[in-house]
Amino acid sequence: MAILEVNNLTKNFGSTKVLKGISFSLEEGKVLSIIGSSGSGKTTLLRCINGLETATTGKIAVNDKVVFDSNITDKNELKELKKNQQNIGLVFQQFNLFPQYTALGNVTLAMKLAAKKRPDYKHNKKAILEEIDATAKKFLDKVGLSDKLNNYPCELSGGQQQRVSIARALAMNPQILFFDEPTSALDPELTGEILKTIRQLAEDNMTMVIVTHEMNFAKDVSDEVIFMDDGVIAEHGSPEDVLVNPKNPRTQAFLNTYEK
Amino acid sequence: MFWTVTESLLKGFGSTLELFALTLIFALPLGLIISFGSMSKIKPINWFVRTFVWIIRGTPLMLQLIIIFYVPGFVGMWAREQQTSNFIIEWLATWKVIDRFAAALISFVINYACYFSEIYRGGIESISKGQYEACHVLGMSKSQAFFHVVLLQVVKRIIPPMSNEIITLVKDTSLARIISVYEIIWSGESFIKSDGLLWPLFYTGVFFLIACGLLTIIFNRIEKKLSYFSV
Ligand SMILES: Nc1ncnc2c1ncn2[C@@H]1O[C@H](COP(=O)(O)OP(=O)(O)OP(=O)(O)O)[C@@H](O)[C@H]1O
Ligand SMILES: [Mg+2]
């Protein structure tokens, strides 16, 4: 069963067409890498699926639930649909950690705010908050940061910050986790720890969509690869097909720039 | 003599402090409202508020003091002289010369609210979009994002310019004497006329130095309190 279905998605910024009809689907537990040159629309695609940007036309479904459909114009209905977008996590290129919270605080904040709406919050406050802390610690442990729980972002290396942001996204229990160039803001020697973390998640069968410029990583972590070019999917297939034996000359040209 | 002077200056300084404190109490929140107006996506509101702020910041506070003190009295007098009458004129006819202290307070509040609003706006706009987006993908509402994530970062950013502005306010209060509000410099100066004493004037400076010094200490404390994170 497809956990993510994107159907004929387009996005215009004013008169510039950035996405020109994107369709693909992704099975549960699979890892999809999206590659493509700068400006081809990778980030825009991610943002549209996440609801940070509203697509111009098309349809998106997560876990068989529609989260966006340009045929629906009723505002309230659209709002309802957006709730299903909660199932998508996003890891940003620039981490976007909250500077005034510790690593632990970053992971727990959204959960603690959400917990306030629980009917039993007043009675069980202490137990609920402890449970949230325990959950957060579990995820920070998973990304190898159990010794940095009480450090503020400014006290962490770039790689550690990015791992906190991965833990923060995981703690929301997303059905799909998106990464937008998670290593691009890092010094080269720090990319390894992030890639290792993502590999572990892949082993745990986390469904992931990763925009990346790390071709070797894409090759061995992904089940599928999409090459985007100027707002369209120019090639879509297994890592072998797209990265080793590309058929589209544009893909070949793009990969050649990485050979050197 | 020293005690007489001190007592008199303290009285004047009381009036200074009252003006200072009341201005802060009203101008701090009003400035926030004005900053929201100047960031509003509704064009007419945005335009109106920015123009208003531009006028207030572009004209001397002393001029604003004089205008606010004199205009209501003149408007009322003018309205009472009119032959024709409608409800607007009737309402204007009720305008009277306002209390000096109230006029000073109103001028200071409007003037400082506009300055504060620009500081707030700068602080709010300096927070990266990524912070709001991170909140959004974590399922927080816009108000949760503002109060739990953005606000403290804004506070940290605006403390230095705010402390400058507030310290300036302490000294600006002395402008109120232009519309004859009794304050500390006035009381210091009165000793020149009555007793031929110059030193009370220098003594008034000590009061300002102490007030500004205390404020500097307070703001340094706050800055230190917020130094555990960097924005
Ligand atoms: N908010 C926006 N307003 C106008 N144009 C935009 C906006 N966001 C993106 N674009 C344009 O859309 C195009 C695609 O941008 P996008 O960020 O999706 O590319 P990308 O594939 O992620 O590139 P990169 O590899 O550099 O991150 C670019 O030409 C960009 O200028
Ligand atoms: Mg991008």
Short mmCIF file of C-alpha atoms and ligand atoms in Angstrom, two decimals:
data_model
loop_
_atom_site.label_atom_id
_atom_site.label_comp_id
_atom_site.label_asym_id
_atom_site.label_seq_id
_atom_site.Cartn_x
_atom_site.Cartn_y
_atom_site.Cartn_z
CA MET A 1 0.00 0.00 0.00
CA ALA A 2 1.31 3.43 -0.89
CA ILE A 3 1.82 5.60 2.15
CA LEU A 4 2.42 8.73 0.08
CA GLU A 5 0.73 9.58 -3.18
CA VAL A 6 1.43 12.74 -5.09
CA ASN A 7 -0.74 13.38 -8.10
CA ASN A 8 -0.01 15.89 -10.82
CA LEU A 9 1.26 18.52 -8.41
CA THR A 10 2.05 21.97 -9.76
CA LYS A 11 3.27 25.05 -8.00
CA ASN A 12 3.61 28.57 -9.36
CA PHE A 13 5.23 31.50 -7.62
CA GLY A 14 3.52 34.33 -9.42
CA SER A 15 4.19 33.62 -13.04
CA THR A 16 7.16 31.27 -12.48
CA LYS A 17 6.22 27.64 -12.75
CA VAL A 18 8.40 25.81 -10.26
CA LEU A 19 6.64 22.44 -10.20
CA LYS A 20 5.13 21.37 -13.49
CA GLY A 21 3.16 18.25 -12.74
CA ILE A 22 4.80 15.91 -10.24
CA SER A 23 3.38 12.44 -9.69
CA PHE A 24 4.85 9.61 -7.67
CA SER A 25 3.97 7.27 -4.88
CA LEU A 26 5.96 5.70 -2.09
CA GLU A 27 5.44 2.42 -0.28
CA GLU A 28 5.56 2.16 3.47
CA GLY A 29 9.05 1.52 4.85
CA LYS A 30 10.83 2.63 1.71
CA VAL A 31 13.46 5.30 1.35
CA LEU A 32 13.21 7.71 -1.56
CA SER A 33 16.02 10.07 -2.49
CA ILE A 34 15.39 13.15 -4.58
CA ILE A 35 18.32 14.57 -6.49
CA GLY A 36 18.57 17.36 -9.00
CA SER A 37 20.36 20.57 -9.72
CA SER A 38 19.85 23.77 -7.75
CA GLY A 39 16.53 25.43 -8.52
CA SER A 40 14.92 22.30 -9.94
CA GLY A 41 12.17 22.49 -7.31
CA LYS A 42 13.17 19.83 -4.76
CA THR A 43 12.64 22.02 -1.71
CA THR A 44 9.41 23.39 -3.13
CA LEU A 45 8.09 19.86 -3.62
CA LEU A 46 8.88 18.96 0.00
CA ARG A 47 7.32 22.15 1.28
CA CYS A 48 4.14 21.59 -0.71
CA ILE A 49 3.76 18.06 0.65
CA ASN A 50 4.39 19.37 4.17
CA GLY A 51 1.92 22.21 3.89
CA LEU A 52 4.55 24.92 4.39
CA GLU A 53 3.65 25.97 0.87
CA THR A 54 0.26 25.55 -0.81
CA ALA A 55 0.48 23.83 -4.18
CA THR A 56 -1.29 25.42 -7.13
CA THR A 57 -2.97 22.29 -8.45
CA GLY A 58 -2.87 18.58 -7.78
CA LYS A 59 -3.57 16.13 -5.03
CA ILE A 60 -1.57 14.68 -2.14
CA ALA A 61 -2.58 11.73 0.02
CA VAL A 62 -0.80 10.35 3.06
CA ASN A 63 -1.78 6.90 4.23
CA ASP A 64 -4.82 7.01 1.95
CA LYS A 65 -5.99 10.23 3.58
CA VAL A 66 -6.12 13.24 1.31
CA VAL A 67 -4.09 16.10 2.77
CA PHE A 68 -4.35 18.42 -0.20
CA ASP A 69 -6.64 18.60 -3.19
CA SER A 70 -6.80 21.69 -5.37
CA ASN A 71 -10.36 20.79 -6.39
CA ILE A 72 -11.55 21.46 -2.88
CA THR A 73 -12.20 25.14 -2.36
CA ASP A 74 -14.10 25.04 0.92
CA LYS A 75 -11.79 26.60 3.49
CA ASN A 76 -12.99 24.57 6.44
CA GLU A 77 -12.69 21.35 4.54
CA LEU A 78 -9.12 22.24 3.54
CA LYS A 79 -8.36 22.95 7.18
CA GLU A 80 -9.63 19.53 8.15
CA LEU A 81 -7.44 17.94 5.49
CA LYS A 82 -4.39 19.77 6.78
CA LYS A 83 -4.70 17.96 10.10
CA ASN A 84 -3.58 14.78 8.37
CA GLN A 85 -0.36 16.53 7.46
CA GLN A 86 0.68 16.00 11.08
CA ASN A 87 1.82 12.59 9.95
CA ILE A 88 4.73 14.08 8.04
CA GLY A 89 7.94 15.05 9.79
CA LEU A 90 10.52 17.42 8.37
CA VAL A 91 14.21 17.86 9.09
CA PHE A 92 15.51 21.19 7.86
CA GLN A 93 18.80 22.01 6.24
CA GLN A 94 19.36 24.77 8.83
CA PHE A 95 18.17 22.60 11.77
CA ASN A 96 15.86 25.36 13.07
CA LEU A 97 16.30 24.31 16.66
CA PHE A 98 14.76 26.53 19.31
CA PRO A 99 17.80 28.28 20.81
CA GLN A 100 16.32 28.93 24.25
CA TYR A 101 15.51 25.28 24.92
CA THR A 102 17.91 22.47 25.77
CA ALA A 103 18.24 19.45 23.51
CA LEU A 104 15.63 17.76 25.65
CA GLY A 105 13.43 20.86 25.67
CA ASN A 106 13.53 21.05 21.90
CA VAL A 107 12.24 17.52 21.62
CA THR A 108 9.60 17.80 24.33
CA LEU A 109 8.16 21.27 23.65
CA ALA A 110 5.62 20.37 20.97
CA MET A 111 4.55 17.24 22.84
CA LYS A 112 4.11 19.15 26.09
CA LEU A 113 2.03 21.83 24.39
CA ALA A 114 -0.11 19.18 22.72
CA ALA A 115 -0.56 17.34 26.02
CA LYS A 116 -2.24 20.39 27.56
CA LYS A 117 -5.27 19.62 25.44
CA ARG A 118 -5.66 16.15 26.91
CA PRO A 119 -8.73 15.86 29.13
CA ASP A 120 -6.76 14.11 31.86
CA TYR A 121 -3.92 16.67 31.78
CA LYS A 122 -4.85 18.38 35.04
CA HIS A 123 -5.09 15.19 37.05
CA ASN A 124 -2.13 13.38 35.57
CA LYS A 125 0.10 16.32 34.79
CA LYS A 126 3.18 14.94 36.47
CA ALA A 127 2.88 11.47 34.99
CA ILE A 128 2.18 12.84 31.53
CA LEU A 129 5.17 15.17 31.57
CA GLU A 130 7.42 12.42 32.85
CA GLU A 131 6.23 10.15 30.10
CA ILE A 132 6.99 12.83 27.51
CA ASP A 133 10.48 13.31 28.93
CA ALA A 134 11.05 9.57 28.78
CA THR A 135 9.92 9.45 25.16
CA ALA A 136 12.18 12.35 24.25
CA LYS A 137 15.14 10.74 26.00
CA LYS A 138 14.52 7.56 24.07
CA PHE A 139 14.78 9.41 20.76
CA LEU A 140 17.79 11.45 21.81
CA ASP A 141 19.42 8.21 22.84
CA LYS A 142 18.61 6.79 19.42
CA VAL A 143 20.54 9.60 17.73
CA GLY A 144 23.39 9.13 20.19
CA LEU A 145 22.89 12.21 22.32
CA SER A 146 21.95 10.85 25.73
CA ASP A 147 24.88 12.75 27.21
CA LYS A 148 23.75 16.09 25.77
CA LEU A 149 20.19 16.25 27.08
CA ASN A 150 20.71 19.46 28.99
CA ASN A 151 22.88 21.31 26.52
CA TYR A 152 21.58 24.30 24.62
CA PRO A 153 21.90 24.34 20.82
CA CYS A 154 24.71 26.91 21.00
CA GLU A 155 26.71 24.40 23.01
CA LEU A 156 26.39 21.66 20.39
CA SER A 157 28.26 21.03 17.15
CA GLY A 158 26.38 21.34 13.88
CA GLY A 159 26.12 17.58 13.59
CA GLN A 160 24.79 17.26 17.11
CA GLN A 161 22.26 20.03 16.47
CA GLN A 162 21.04 18.25 13.37
CA ARG A 163 20.71 15.04 15.34
CA VAL A 164 18.62 16.85 17.96
CA SER A 165 16.39 18.08 15.16
CA ILE A 166 16.05 14.52 13.85
CA ALA A 167 15.09 13.34 17.34
CA ARG A 168 12.61 16.21 17.56
CA ALA A 169 10.98 15.16 14.29
CA LEU A 170 10.94 11.47 15.28
CA ALA A 171 9.28 12.23 18.60
CA MET A 172 6.16 13.39 16.75
CA ASN A 173 5.81 9.81 15.56
CA PRO A 174 5.59 10.71 11.89
CA GLN A 175 4.55 8.16 9.32
CA ILE A 176 6.93 9.69 6.83
CA LEU A 177 10.04 11.67 7.59
CA PHE A 178 11.33 14.23 5.11
CA PHE A 179 14.87 15.55 4.98
CA ASP A 180 15.85 18.62 2.98
CA GLU A 181 19.60 18.43 2.43
CA PRO A 182 20.23 17.49 6.05
CA THR A 183 24.00 17.67 5.70
CA SER A 184 24.42 20.74 3.48
CA ALA A 185 24.90 23.15 6.36
CA LEU A 186 27.52 20.94 7.99
CA ASP A 187 31.28 20.78 7.74
CA PRO A 188 32.28 17.77 5.62
CA GLU A 189 33.67 15.88 8.59
CA LEU A 190 30.30 16.10 10.37
CA THR A 191 28.11 14.74 7.57
CA GLY A 192 29.02 11.15 8.44
CA GLU A 193 27.22 11.13 11.77
CA ILE A 194 24.00 12.37 10.17
CA LEU A 195 24.16 9.86 7.35
CA LYS A 196 24.78 7.12 9.90
CA THR A 197 21.70 8.22 11.84
CA ILE A 198 19.57 8.17 8.69
CA ARG A 199 20.90 4.72 7.80
CA GLN A 200 19.82 3.43 11.20
CA LEU A 201 16.36 4.83 10.63
CA ALA A 202 16.24 3.07 7.27
CA GLU A 203 17.12 -0.18 9.01
CA ASP A 204 14.19 0.42 11.36
CA ASN A 205 11.99 0.66 8.24
CA MET A 206 11.20 4.31 8.67
CA THR A 207 9.58 5.70 5.53
CA MET A 208 11.77 8.58 4.37
CA VAL A 209 12.08 11.08 1.57
CA ILE A 210 15.54 12.61 1.39
CA VAL A 211 16.64 15.52 -0.76
CA THR A 212 20.39 15.16 -0.98
CA HIS A 213 23.52 15.93 -2.90
CA GLU A 214 25.34 12.95 -1.37
CA MET A 215 25.22 10.59 -4.34
CA ASN A 216 27.01 7.67 -2.74
CA PHE A 217 24.80 7.87 0.27
CA ALA A 218 21.69 8.05 -1.93
CA LYS A 219 22.92 5.00 -3.80
CA ASP A 220 23.20 2.73 -0.82
CA VAL A 221 20.46 4.00 1.48
CA SER A 222 17.59 4.43 -0.98
CA ASP A 223 15.10 2.02 -2.45
CA GLU A 224 14.11 4.56 -5.08
CA VAL A 225 15.65 7.66 -6.59
CA ILE A 226 13.96 10.57 -8.33
CA PHE A 227 15.94 12.93 -10.50
CA MET A 228 14.20 16.29 -10.78
CA ASP A 229 14.92 18.69 -13.55
CA ASP A 230 13.28 22.06 -14.05
CA GLY A 231 10.10 21.22 -12.16
CA VAL A 232 9.46 17.76 -13.54
CA ILE A 233 10.53 14.24 -12.62
CA ALA A 234 13.03 13.48 -15.37
CA GLU A 235 13.85 10.00 -14.10
CA HIS A 236 12.46 7.74 -11.39
CA GLY A 237 13.65 4.25 -10.55
CA SER A 238 15.94 2.12 -8.45
CA PRO A 239 19.28 3.60 -7.39
CA GLU A 240 20.93 1.35 -9.97
CA ASP A 241 18.72 2.64 -12.76
CA VAL A 242 18.94 6.31 -11.98
CA LEU A 243 22.43 6.68 -10.50
CA VAL A 244 24.40 3.98 -12.30
CA ASN A 245 22.65 3.51 -15.64
CA PRO A 246 20.65 6.68 -16.24
CA LYS A 247 18.69 6.75 -19.48
CA ASN A 248 17.87 10.44 -19.57
CA PRO A 249 20.74 12.54 -20.95
CA ARG A 250 19.90 15.26 -18.38
CA THR A 251 20.47 12.79 -15.57
CA GLN A 252 23.74 11.74 -17.13
CA ALA A 253 24.85 15.34 -17.45
CA PHE A 254 23.88 16.05 -13.84
CA LEU A 255 25.72 13.00 -12.50
CA ASN A 256 28.78 13.90 -14.54
CA THR A 257 29.14 17.11 -12.58
CA TYR A 258 29.53 14.92 -9.47
CA GLU A 259 32.12 12.56 -10.92
CA LYS A 260 34.82 15.21 -10.76
CA MET B 1 20.46 74.45 53.12
CA PHE B 2 21.60 71.11 51.72
CA TRP B 3 18.59 69.38 53.21
CA THR B 4 16.18 72.00 51.98
CA VAL B 5 17.56 71.65 48.49
CA THR B 6 17.54 67.84 48.68
CA GLU B 7 13.96 67.83 49.84
CA SER B 8 12.89 70.16 47.09
CA LEU B 9 14.77 68.23 44.44
CA LEU B 10 13.32 64.96 45.68
CA LYS B 11 9.89 66.41 45.20
CA GLY B 12 10.76 67.44 41.67
CA PHE B 13 12.32 64.06 41.05
CA GLY B 14 9.12 62.39 42.24
CA SER B 15 7.29 64.12 39.46
CA THR B 16 10.02 63.10 37.00
CA LEU B 17 9.80 59.47 38.11
CA GLU B 18 6.03 59.50 37.94
CA LEU B 19 6.15 60.70 34.34
CA PHE B 20 8.83 58.13 33.55
CA ALA B 21 7.01 55.19 35.11
CA LEU B 22 3.59 56.04 33.69
CA THR B 23 5.06 56.55 30.24
CA LEU B 24 6.64 53.10 30.38
CA ILE B 25 3.49 51.44 31.66
CA PHE B 26 1.42 52.76 28.77
CA ALA B 27 3.99 53.00 26.00
CA LEU B 28 5.42 49.48 26.29
CA PRO B 29 2.15 47.68 25.43
CA LEU B 30 0.94 50.42 23.07
CA GLY B 31 4.19 50.10 21.16
CA LEU B 32 3.53 46.39 20.65
CA ILE B 33 0.08 47.13 19.23
CA ILE B 34 1.55 49.78 16.93
CA SER B 35 4.24 47.35 15.77
CA PHE B 36 1.55 44.81 14.84
CA GLY B 37 -0.14 47.58 12.88
CA SER B 38 3.05 48.44 11.05
CA MET B 39 3.53 44.76 10.15
CA SER B 40 -0.12 44.29 9.18
CA LYS B 41 -0.86 42.67 5.85
CA ILE B 42 -3.88 44.94 5.52
CA LYS B 43 -2.49 47.72 3.35
CA PRO B 44 -4.46 50.73 4.68
CA ILE B 45 -3.67 49.89 8.31
CA ASN B 46 -0.04 49.29 7.48
CA TRP B 47 0.22 52.53 5.54
CA PHE B 48 -1.59 54.59 8.16
CA VAL B 49 0.45 53.26 11.08
CA ARG B 50 3.78 53.62 9.31
CA THR B 51 2.99 57.18 8.30
CA PHE B 52 1.96 58.02 11.85
CA VAL B 53 5.16 56.52 13.24
CA TRP B 54 7.18 58.36 10.63
CA ILE B 55 5.62 61.70 11.61
CA ILE B 56 6.09 61.14 15.34
CA ARG B 57 9.68 60.03 14.94
CA GLY B 58 10.45 62.76 12.47
CA THR B 59 9.30 65.71 14.58
CA PRO B 60 10.67 66.95 17.90
CA LEU B 61 9.12 65.63 21.07
CA MET B 62 9.09 69.21 22.31
CA LEU B 63 6.83 70.24 19.44
CA GLN B 64 4.48 67.35 20.15
CA LEU B 65 4.33 68.39 23.81
CA ILE B 66 3.34 71.91 22.91
CA ILE B 67 0.78 70.83 20.35
CA ILE B 68 -0.91 68.34 22.64
CA PHE B 69 -1.04 70.88 25.42
CA TYR B 70 -2.44 73.78 23.42
CA VAL B 71 -4.54 72.23 20.66
CA PRO B 72 -7.51 70.89 22.69
CA GLY B 73 -8.09 74.28 24.34
CA PHE B 74 -7.99 76.09 21.01
CA VAL B 75 -10.26 73.58 19.31
CA GLY B 76 -12.80 73.89 22.12
CA MET B 77 -12.71 77.66 21.97
CA TRP B 78 -13.15 77.62 18.19
CA ALA B 79 -16.08 75.20 18.39
CA ARG B 80 -17.86 77.27 21.02
CA GLU B 81 -17.65 80.32 18.77
CA GLN B 82 -19.32 78.59 15.83
CA GLN B 83 -22.83 79.77 14.88
CA THR B 84 -23.92 76.56 13.18
CA SER B 85 -24.00 73.48 15.29
CA ASN B 86 -23.99 69.77 14.75
CA PHE B 87 -22.99 66.89 16.95
CA ILE B 88 -19.34 67.08 15.97
CA ILE B 89 -19.09 70.76 16.82
CA GLU B 90 -20.99 70.16 20.02
CA TRP B 91 -18.56 67.46 20.94
CA LEU B 92 -15.56 69.61 20.05
CA ALA B 93 -17.03 72.43 22.13
CA THR B 94 -16.59 70.27 25.21
CA TRP B 95 -12.81 70.19 24.67
CA LYS B 96 -10.97 72.11 27.33
CA VAL B 97 -7.42 72.95 28.14
CA ILE B 98 -6.01 69.74 29.53
CA ASP B 99 -4.03 69.25 32.64
CA ARG B 100 -0.33 69.92 32.12
CA PHE B 101 0.83 66.64 33.50
CA ALA B 102 -1.74 64.70 31.47
CA ALA B 103 -0.66 66.51 28.31
CA ALA B 104 2.96 65.67 29.01
CA LEU B 105 2.09 62.04 29.72
CA ILE B 106 0.05 61.70 26.51
CA SER B 107 2.87 63.17 24.42
CA PHE B 108 5.47 60.95 25.99
CA VAL B 109 3.35 57.83 25.64
CA ILE B 110 2.63 58.45 21.95
CA ASN B 111 6.20 59.41 21.17
CA TYR B 112 7.82 56.53 23.01
CA ALA B 113 5.25 53.98 21.84
CA CYS B 114 6.28 54.83 18.29
CA TYR B 115 9.97 54.39 19.07
CA PHE B 116 9.30 51.14 20.93
CA SER B 117 7.16 49.89 18.05
CA GLU B 118 10.09 50.19 15.68
CA ILE B 119 12.29 48.26 18.09
CA TYR B 120 9.65 45.54 18.50
CA ARG B 121 9.18 45.35 14.75
CA GLY B 122 12.92 45.02 14.18
CA GLY B 123 13.07 42.27 16.81
CA ILE B 124 10.09 40.33 15.51
CA GLU B 125 11.17 40.58 11.89
CA SER B 126 14.68 39.44 12.74
CA ILE B 127 13.48 36.00 13.84
CA SER B 128 14.06 33.59 10.99
CA LYS B 129 11.10 32.11 9.16
CA GLY B 130 12.60 28.72 9.95
CA GLN B 131 11.56 29.06 13.59
CA TYR B 132 7.91 29.46 12.63
CA GLU B 133 8.18 26.66 10.09
CA ALA B 134 9.72 24.29 12.62
CA CYS B 135 6.81 25.06 14.94
CA HIS B 136 4.36 24.48 12.13
CA VAL B 137 5.68 21.07 11.17
CA LEU B 138 5.68 20.11 14.86
CA GLY B 139 1.98 20.87 14.97
CA MET B 140 2.08 24.02 17.09
CA SER B 141 -0.42 26.77 16.54
CA LYS B 142 0.68 30.25 15.52
CA SER B 143 0.12 31.64 18.98
CA GLN B 144 2.01 28.76 20.59
CA ALA B 145 4.87 29.46 18.20
CA PHE B 146 4.84 33.13 19.14
CA PHE B 147 4.59 32.76 22.89
CA HIS B 148 6.67 29.64 23.45
CA VAL B 149 9.37 30.00 20.81
CA VAL B 150 9.61 33.44 19.25
CA LEU B 151 8.86 35.82 22.13
CA LEU B 152 11.88 35.12 24.31
CA GLN B 153 14.19 35.39 21.30
CA VAL B 154 12.64 38.76 20.48
CA VAL B 155 13.08 39.90 24.07
CA LYS B 156 16.73 38.95 23.97
CA ARG B 157 17.25 40.82 20.72
CA ILE B 158 15.50 44.01 21.80
CA ILE B 159 16.98 44.39 25.29
CA PRO B 160 19.99 46.46 24.14
CA PRO B 161 18.04 48.99 22.00
CA MET B 162 15.24 49.10 24.57
CA SER B 163 17.65 49.91 27.37
CA ASN B 164 19.06 52.79 25.33
CA GLU B 165 15.61 54.14 24.65
CA ILE B 166 14.45 53.82 28.25
CA ILE B 167 17.55 55.56 29.57
CA THR B 168 16.89 58.36 27.09
CA LEU B 169 13.36 58.60 28.45
CA VAL B 170 14.64 59.33 31.95
CA LYS B 171 16.45 62.37 30.58
CA ASP B 172 13.67 63.36 28.15
CA THR B 173 11.20 63.77 30.98
CA SER B 174 12.85 67.11 31.70
CA LEU B 175 11.35 68.41 28.43
CA ALA B 176 7.97 68.46 30.16
CA ARG B 177 8.87 71.75 31.77
CA ILE B 178 8.27 73.43 28.40
CA ILE B 179 4.58 73.20 29.22
CA SER B 180 5.29 74.05 32.85
CA VAL B 181 5.18 70.60 34.35
CA TYR B 182 7.08 70.84 37.60
CA GLU B 183 10.04 68.47 37.56
CA ILE B 184 13.50 68.18 39.03
CA ILE B 185 15.43 70.63 36.81
CA TRP B 186 12.80 73.23 37.43
CA SER B 187 13.16 72.79 41.15
CA GLY B 188 16.96 72.96 40.85
CA GLU B 189 16.80 76.08 38.74
CA SER B 190 14.45 77.82 41.14
CA PHE B 191 17.32 78.07 43.64
CA ILE B 192 19.24 80.27 41.23
CA LYS B 193 16.43 82.77 41.20
CA SER B 194 15.45 82.59 44.85
CA ASP B 195 18.79 82.10 46.61
CA GLY B 196 21.42 82.73 43.95
CA LEU B 197 22.65 79.17 44.34
CA LEU B 198 24.15 77.36 41.38
CA TRP B 199 25.11 74.05 42.94
CA PRO B 200 21.55 72.64 43.20
CA LEU B 201 21.56 72.56 39.42
CA PHE B 202 24.60 70.27 39.41
CA TYR B 203 22.97 68.28 42.17
CA THR B 204 20.00 67.52 39.88
CA GLY B 205 22.48 65.85 37.53
CA VAL B 206 23.35 63.42 40.33
CA PHE B 207 19.75 62.26 40.44
CA PHE B 208 19.78 61.53 36.72
CA LEU B 209 23.11 59.74 36.98
CA ILE B 210 21.81 57.53 39.76
CA ALA B 211 18.61 56.72 37.88
CA CYS B 212 20.45 55.92 34.65
CA GLY B 213 23.06 53.93 36.55
CA LEU B 214 20.38 51.82 38.22
CA LEU B 215 18.67 51.19 34.90
CA THR B 216 21.95 50.15 33.33
CA ILE B 217 22.52 47.66 36.14
CA ILE B 218 19.01 46.25 35.75
CA PHE B 219 19.36 45.82 32.00
CA ASN B 220 22.78 44.23 32.36
CA ARG B 221 21.24 41.75 34.77
CA ILE B 222 18.51 40.88 32.28
CA GLU B 223 21.03 40.51 29.48
CA LYS B 224 23.08 38.20 31.66
CA LYS B 225 19.99 36.17 32.55
CA LEU B 226 19.36 35.60 28.84
CA SER B 227 22.94 34.86 27.93
CA TYR B 228 22.51 31.09 28.22
CA PHE B 229 21.30 30.93 24.64
CA SER B 230 22.30 32.73 21.48
CA VAL B 231 20.00 34.02 18.77
N1 LIG C 1 8.92 31.72 -2.10
C1 LIG C 1 9.35 31.75 -3.38
N2 LIG C 1 8.99 32.77 -4.20
C2 LIG C 1 9.40 32.81 -5.49
N3 LIG C 1 10.18 31.88 -6.06
C3 LIG C 1 10.58 30.84 -5.31
C4 LIG C 1 10.18 30.73 -3.93
N4 LIG C 1 10.72 29.59 -3.43
C5 LIG C 1 11.41 29.04 -4.44
N5 LIG C 1 11.32 29.78 -5.57
C6 LIG C 1 11.95 29.45 -6.87
O1 LIG C 1 11.59 28.16 -7.22
C7 LIG C 1 12.66 27.49 -7.85
C8 LIG C 1 12.92 26.17 -7.18
O2 LIG C 1 13.42 26.40 -5.88
P1 LIG C 1 13.73 25.24 -4.86
O3 LIG C 1 14.19 25.87 -3.62
O4 LIG C 1 12.56 24.33 -4.77
O5 LIG C 1 14.93 24.50 -5.59
P2 LIG C 1 15.83 23.32 -5.06
O6 LIG C 1 15.73 22.24 -6.05
O7 LIG C 1 15.49 22.99 -3.66
O8 LIG C 1 17.27 23.96 -5.13
P3 LIG C 1 18.54 23.78 -4.16
O9 LIG C 1 19.23 22.53 -4.58
O10 LIG C 1 19.37 24.99 -4.44
O11 LIG C 1 18.04 23.75 -2.76
C9 LIG C 1 13.85 28.43 -7.83
O12 LIG C 1 13.98 29.02 -9.10
C10 LIG C 1 13.45 29.46 -6.80
O13 LIG C 1 13.98 30.72 -7.14
MG MG C 2 16.48 23.17 -1.79
#
